Amino acid sequence: MVLVVRPSFGALVAAESELGPLFALVERAAGGRLGLSEMVALFWHCLAERPAGLTREAFAEGVTAGGLAAATPVLRVLIGQILAGR
């Protein structure tokens, strides 16, 4: 299943409400200190469309099953978009 993440204003506000300030999150990510649960939460909030029936738990399991090697480039692009304002 291919899912699209997009850092809309609403998504970033929801992520920030759960995870704390986005600048701190970006700093943790840059320093290699972003936890898996934080990455999954950011992705979850930034999903452009959630398929019917997809739970956050199932989504987290999918990210985990895909591995960090697959998730890291997505995280890098998403953080770049957040910083660039795209």
GROMACS .gro file of C-alpha atoms in nm:
model
   86
    1MET     CA    1   0.000   0.000   0.000
    2VAL     CA    2   0.135   0.341  -0.095
    3LEU     CA    3   0.046   0.630   0.135
    4VAL     CA    4   0.122   0.998   0.083
    5VAL     CA    5   0.244   1.223   0.364
    6ARG     CA    6   0.189   1.597   0.333
    7PRO     CA    7   0.275   1.855   0.602
    8SER     CA    8  -0.042   2.065   0.595
    9PHE     CA    9  -0.096   2.330   0.860
   10GLY     CA   10  -0.359   2.119   1.035
   11ALA     CA   11  -0.136   1.812   1.029
   12LEU     CA   12   0.158   2.002   1.176
   13VAL     CA   13  -0.055   2.157   1.449
   14ALA     CA   14  -0.184   1.810   1.544
   15ALA     CA   15   0.170   1.667   1.541
   16GLU     CA   16   0.300   1.956   1.749
   17SER     CA   17   0.018   1.909   2.001
   18GLU     CA   18   0.125   1.550   2.050
   19LEU     CA   19   0.503   1.572   2.008
   20GLY     CA   20   0.593   1.920   2.125
   21PRO     CA   21   0.754   2.202   1.925
   22LEU     CA   22   0.841   2.110   1.569
   23PHE     CA   23   1.183   2.278   1.585
   24ALA     CA   24   1.278   2.052   1.876
   25LEU     CA   25   1.153   1.751   1.680
   26VAL     CA   26   1.364   1.854   1.380
   27GLU     CA   27   1.668   1.898   1.604
   28ARG     CA   28   1.616   1.551   1.754
   29ALA     CA   29   1.584   1.403   1.407
   30ALA     CA   30   1.900   1.580   1.288
   31GLY     CA   31   2.088   1.446   1.589
   32GLY     CA   32   1.964   1.091   1.540
   33ARG     CA   33   1.755   1.111   1.858
   34LEU     CA   34   1.406   1.087   1.710
   35GLY     CA   35   1.223   0.789   1.851
   36LEU     CA   36   1.029   0.543   1.638
   37SER     CA   37   0.703   0.642   1.808
   38GLU     CA   38   0.771   1.009   1.727
   39MET     CA   39   0.841   0.930   1.363
   40VAL     CA   40   0.525   0.722   1.335
   41ALA     CA   41   0.321   0.998   1.503
   42LEU     CA   42   0.454   1.260   1.261
   43PHE     CA   43   0.379   1.036   0.962
   44TRP     CA   44   0.032   0.956   1.099
   45HIS     CA   45  -0.063   1.320   1.138
   46CYS     CA   46   0.076   1.406   0.795
   47LEU     CA   47  -0.104   1.133   0.601
   48ALA     CA   48  -0.278   1.306   0.313
   49GLU     CA   49  -0.557   1.048   0.316
   50ARG     CA   50  -0.612   0.762   0.556
   51PRO     CA   51  -0.761   0.451   0.400
   52ALA     CA   52  -1.088   0.345   0.559
   53GLY     CA   53  -1.026   0.113   0.848
   54LEU     CA   54  -0.656   0.196   0.889
   55THR     CA   55  -0.579   0.228   1.257
   56ARG     CA   56  -0.279   0.403   1.400
   57GLU     CA   57  -0.162   0.073   1.548
   58ALA     CA   58  -0.179  -0.102   1.209
   59PHE     CA   59  -0.003   0.194   1.048
   60ALA     CA   60   0.274   0.179   1.311
   61GLU     CA   61   0.315  -0.194   1.252
   62GLY     CA   62   0.342  -0.128   0.878
   63VAL     CA   63   0.612   0.134   0.927
   64THR     CA   64   0.798  -0.104   1.156
   65ALA     CA   65   0.763  -0.394   0.913
   66GLY     CA   66   0.896  -0.174   0.633
   67GLY     CA   67   1.206  -0.097   0.837
   68LEU     CA   68   1.396   0.216   0.924
   69ALA     CA   69   1.586   0.202   0.596
   70ALA     CA   70   1.259   0.261   0.409
   71ALA     CA   71   1.119   0.517   0.655
   72THR     CA   72   1.428   0.736   0.685
   73PRO     CA   73   1.415   0.887   0.334
   74VAL     CA   74   1.045   0.967   0.384
   75LEU     CA   75   1.128   1.136   0.714
   76ARG     CA   76   1.410   1.332   0.552
   77VAL     CA   77   1.184   1.464   0.273
   78LEU     CA   78   0.900   1.542   0.516
   79ILE     CA   79   1.128   1.738   0.747
   80GLY     CA   80   1.270   1.921   0.447
   81GLN     CA   81   0.918   2.018   0.343
   82ILE     CA   82   0.836   2.133   0.694
   83LEU     CA   83   1.145   2.355   0.706
   84ALA     CA   84   1.095   2.487   0.353
   85GLY     CA   85   0.727   2.557   0.400
   86ARG     CA   86   0.602   2.336   0.119
   0.00000   0.00000   0.00000
